[in-house]
Structure formats: C-alpha cells, structure tokens
C-alpha cells in the first residue's frame, strides 16, 4: 500500500510553492517525519516530511517546479507500487502501472518503457547500483544488466540526477545543490564552500543542526580549532567564480519587494552614535551567571531591542504604516529581527515585543534565529512586523543604511560596538576616555516620518542605552 504526499498549507496567504531540492531519491527508504524535499515559498523555505515510513516510490514534481497547495508531491509505500491514495488526475501511465496485479507484466512494462535509457546506462563507465527493494523483487539474472529494474519513468530523470552527481561531468549545478561527504549528510552549498575555503573535512565535523546536519557555524568552529593548532589556512577561493546560477524563489521575491518598496516610499537615513559602555560592562559582569541560568550567551542586541521598543511606544509614528491617505498606528510593537541564513536575510517577528524585558527578548531572539536557520519557522512568524532591527556587529560593519520593506515605515541598523577614545566630562572638565561606541542608523519613509521625528526617536534609544537600569530586567 502507498500514500500520496501533498504540498501542505504553509501559511494563510501562501497558495503555491517551488520544489528547490529533493533530499530523497526514488527507491530510498524513509522514516516517519524524515524530510523528503525542500520547498520554497514567498514566505519561507521549509522541508516537507514523509507522513509514513516506507520507500519513496514515485515523485510527481521535479526541482524548480511550482505547484499549488494540496497538489501531490510524491508517493511513499512499501515498494510494491500499490496505492491507498488517489493517483493525480490525468496521470494515466501511473494508473496503469499501479493497477497491475501481475508482477511479471509490471516488470515487462517497466523494461519496455525504460529500454532507451537502460541502453545508455549499460554503456556508461559507472552503471548505477540497483536499489535493495528492486533487488529483492527482480528475477535472478545477475549476469544480464538489461534486467535491472528501472525506477518509475515519471521520476527517472530526478532520481538519476540526484543520486549520481559525482559520476556525471555534465551536471555541475546539481553537484552544487546535493552533497554527501563522509558522515556529514546533506550540506548546503554555502557550508561546502566554507569547508573548501577553510580546508575543513566535512566527514570529521559533527553537525549541530536539525537531524545532525552540518551548519556553517560548525565549519567555522572546526576551522578555528584547526587554525589555533597551527595548521595553515589555504587562500579562500569561492567556487562561484566564473559561474552563474538562477535566483532562488526566496531571493527573487525579496528582490521584487525591495524594488517595490524603494519605488513606493521616500526613504532617507539618519545616523547617531551611542555610548553603550554601561551595557558592555553589564554584560561582562553578568555573562557567566546568565549563561549558567539560560544556557545562552548574552550579547548587546536584546538591549538595543528593548531600548527601541520602548522608544516606539513614546514615538508611535516610527511604528506606523501608510494606508492610502491614512496613517495607521498599530496597537502593538511587533519587532522583525533580521537573521543571516544560508538562503539570505530573513526577518522573523517577535509579536508584542514591548511587553518583554531584556531576558525575554534575548530568549525570543535566540529561539527565532535558531529556528530560522534550521528551516523550522512557521510561515506566520515571518509576517506582521511593524518595525525592523538588524545588527551588523558580527560582521564588523560600523554603519549600514537598512532598507525599509513595506508595509513598515522604518528600520534600525546597529553597527559594531568598538572601543574608541572620546571626550567625556569628569568633575566639570573635559577628559579623554576609552568608551564602547556604536552607530545607530534609522532608515524611514519620509512620506509620514520627518527627520525631526527620527532624531527624537534615536535620542530616546540612546538615552535608554546610556542610562536605563537593565540589570533588573535580566531575571538574575
């Protein structure tokens, strides 16, 4: 018996999805909830799991195909080809194969349909090894390669391309998207490029992602350990040099939204600097205790988030949206937090962020960032934001001018925190001291937000960072 796997609903406004990568090939065994493929929508990239344990018998959508929600993706069963679910309408070839109860007739039909491809396979330098399921069901004719059962015709091209990338010199793009290296399992192109750049053997890296998948952080940690041990680091040369590749659906949608936002709004940016020495000193003082209690490290972003959400309550125009000739002031501060992922920047949303203290914001930011990078977000967690905050601290950038995406009207970028000599007042006299300084860049839609509004908002943020008692908000 078999069960059809359909594209599930991935959010209220999502009506279709694009198959970006098959993680399993026809004939592969899958467990319950084991990912079968990756799907990209205009909201999120996600993995589609198998609802049952069994064998992937057939696929109905190739990579880069766009299908509607509810449409069939694949068939998972016991390998016999019989189905307990409806076969997709119009797929008469599949219906004939599945309705046949004579094994010999089915084998004969499969051989006849696949004869041209079978001949090409027999002439190749490295013929594919038959699947275990087919091995158990075929007649014992080991010396005749033409009797090796082929995969179902509808999926043969997908299965061949996804299981033999290393054997075909004509498929470099496919080799970029699927990689099995030692015990590393499937890794993304970014992870593999990082491994190549830093000379890291992926088979030696223990993955910390979902299902043990190797993430870029794992590669960077391995590279750091290798560097500290004295091993030379090869020069970084990207595999993308001299190549071209299509935009992912997520990148394409983001590009359209970015252009639309720039054409619709009148965006300008105001920059101020903030003395965050009190925040940095507080983090240094409580870091060990906070980590022992939460299991997470404390950084500056939750403090900036708290200062910003407080200022939004005082200056709601920064949190407002435009609806025709109306200015709409939301009743909550829903904070979009920019997260760097292998697929590009995504901005999951902390709903009603102003109700959280620093500890709550730290927990929410860590949770959303981790689930964003592991494709575990719910689609609705990427919508509903009223204001965006982004940090370039880990990249060392001092100033960035963030882009405001509709329907929001403003976005705040936090630059790297650096120590600098600055002039301070000590006992009524000027003096030079080493302080921790960060630049805050606010981009905003000047259709409704004036530069004076932006300056007042930034002044409220910097005042909170320099003077508020955040220690009482850490729950220590």
PDB file of N, CA and C in Angstrom, residues 5 34 36 58 72 93 108 150 154 159 244 269 271 273 326 334 372 380 407 412 424 426 451 466:
ATOM      1  N   UNK A   5       1.927  12.026  -0.851  1.00  0.00           N
ATOM      2  CA  UNK A   5       2.355  13.178  -0.055  1.00  0.00           C
ATOM      3  C   UNK A   5       2.009  14.443  -0.826  1.00  0.00           C
ATOM      4  N   UNK A  34      10.738  11.981   8.339  1.00  0.00           N
ATOM      5  CA  UNK A  34      12.038  12.249   7.723  1.00  0.00           C
ATOM      6  C   UNK A  34      11.828  13.141   6.506  1.00  0.00           C
ATOM      7  N   UNK A  36      11.631  14.729   2.978  1.00  0.00           N
ATOM      8  CA  UNK A  36      11.691  14.201   1.614  1.00  0.00           C
ATOM      9  C   UNK A  36      12.278  15.221   0.639  1.00  0.00           C
ATOM     10  N   UNK A  58       7.630   7.146  -6.010  1.00  0.00           N
ATOM     11  CA  UNK A  58       7.442   7.995  -7.179  1.00  0.00           C
ATOM     12  C   UNK A  58       7.425   9.455  -6.760  1.00  0.00           C
ATOM     13  N   UNK A  72      -0.167  16.891  -5.377  1.00  0.00           N
ATOM     14  CA  UNK A  72       0.690  15.772  -4.983  1.00  0.00           C
ATOM     15  C   UNK A  72       2.157  16.033  -5.270  1.00  0.00           C
ATOM     16  N   UNK A  93      -0.489   6.861 -17.185  1.00  0.00           N
ATOM     17  CA  UNK A  93       0.604   5.895 -17.182  1.00  0.00           C
ATOM     18  C   UNK A  93       0.820   5.340 -15.803  1.00  0.00           C
ATOM     19  N   UNK A 108       7.792  -6.334 -17.082  1.00  0.00           N
ATOM     20  CA  UNK A 108       7.942  -6.256 -18.537  1.00  0.00           C
ATOM     21  C   UNK A 108       7.646  -4.846 -19.027  1.00  0.00           C
ATOM     22  N   UNK A 150      14.230  -0.567 -13.709  1.00  0.00           N
ATOM     23  CA  UNK A 150      14.379   0.881 -13.694  1.00  0.00           C
ATOM     24  C   UNK A 150      13.413   1.483 -12.691  1.00  0.00           C
ATOM     25  N   UNK A 154       8.268   8.395 -14.587  1.00  0.00           N
ATOM     26  CA  UNK A 154       7.991   9.801 -14.258  1.00  0.00           C
ATOM     27  C   UNK A 154       9.050  10.395 -13.383  1.00  0.00           C
ATOM     28  N   UNK A 159      15.595  10.996 -10.155  1.00  0.00           N
ATOM     29  CA  UNK A 159      16.367  10.064  -9.348  1.00  0.00           C
ATOM     30  C   UNK A 159      17.776   9.945  -9.860  1.00  0.00           C
ATOM     31  N   UNK A 244      27.342  30.968 -13.138  1.00  0.00           N
ATOM     32  CA  UNK A 244      26.074  31.677 -12.998  1.00  0.00           C
ATOM     33  C   UNK A 244      25.052  30.694 -12.475  1.00  0.00           C
ATOM     34  N   UNK A 269      17.921  58.197   5.601  1.00  0.00           N
ATOM     35  CA  UNK A 269      18.556  57.569   6.775  1.00  0.00           C
ATOM     36  C   UNK A 269      19.185  58.624   7.669  1.00  0.00           C
ATOM     37  N   UNK A 271      21.739  58.938  11.138  1.00  0.00           N
ATOM     38  CA  UNK A 271      22.718  58.159  11.905  1.00  0.00           C
ATOM     39  C   UNK A 271      23.146  58.945  13.145  1.00  0.00           C
ATOM     40  N   UNK A 273      25.486  58.265  17.082  1.00  0.00           N
ATOM     41  CA  UNK A 273      26.332  57.332  17.810  1.00  0.00           C
ATOM     42  C   UNK A 273      25.867  57.253  19.254  1.00  0.00           C
ATOM     43  N   UNK A 326      -4.319  57.485   4.815  1.00  0.00           N
ATOM     44  CA  UNK A 326      -4.430  57.330   6.260  1.00  0.00           C
ATOM     45  C   UNK A 326      -3.092  56.883   6.862  1.00  0.00           C
ATOM     46  N   UNK A 334       5.450  45.001  17.017  1.00  0.00           N
ATOM     47  CA  UNK A 334       5.863  43.684  16.537  1.00  0.00           C
ATOM     48  C   UNK A 334       7.217  43.816  15.850  1.00  0.00           C
ATOM     49  N   UNK A 372      15.005  29.875  12.408  1.00  0.00           N
ATOM     50  CA  UNK A 372      15.098  30.423  11.058  1.00  0.00           C
ATOM     51  C   UNK A 372      16.196  29.723  10.276  1.00  0.00           C
ATOM     52  N   UNK A 380       3.690  32.044   9.459  1.00  0.00           N
ATOM     53  CA  UNK A 380       3.115  33.244  10.057  1.00  0.00           C
ATOM     54  C   UNK A 380       4.107  33.990  10.948  1.00  0.00           C
ATOM     55  N   UNK A 407       4.896  46.707   4.554  1.00  0.00           N
ATOM     56  CA  UNK A 407       4.205  47.957   4.883  1.00  0.00           C
ATOM     57  C   UNK A 407       4.860  48.750   6.018  1.00  0.00           C
ATOM     58  N   UNK A 412      15.871  49.904  11.866  1.00  0.00           N
ATOM     59  CA  UNK A 412      17.043  50.339  12.621  1.00  0.00           C
ATOM     60  C   UNK A 412      18.180  49.349  12.430  1.00  0.00           C
ATOM     61  N   UNK A 424      34.875  63.056  27.382  1.00  0.00           N
ATOM     62  CA  UNK A 424      33.850  62.947  28.414  1.00  0.00           C
ATOM     63  C   UNK A 424      34.068  64.074  29.419  1.00  0.00           C
ATOM     64  N   UNK A 426      34.453  65.043  33.263  1.00  0.00           N
ATOM     65  CA  UNK A 426      34.773  64.494  34.577  1.00  0.00           C
ATOM     66  C   UNK A 426      34.950  65.666  35.542  1.00  0.00           C
ATOM     67  N   UNK A 451      12.488  64.124   9.580  1.00  0.00           N
ATOM     68  CA  UNK A 451      13.816  63.919  10.158  1.00  0.00           C
ATOM     69  C   UNK A 451      13.826  64.265  11.648  1.00  0.00           C
ATOM     70  N   UNK A 466      22.228  54.411  27.481  1.00  0.00           N
ATOM     71  CA  UNK A 466      23.254  55.025  28.323  1.00  0.00           C
ATOM     72  C   UNK A 466      22.843  55.146  29.783  1.00  0.00           C
TER      73      UNK A 466
END
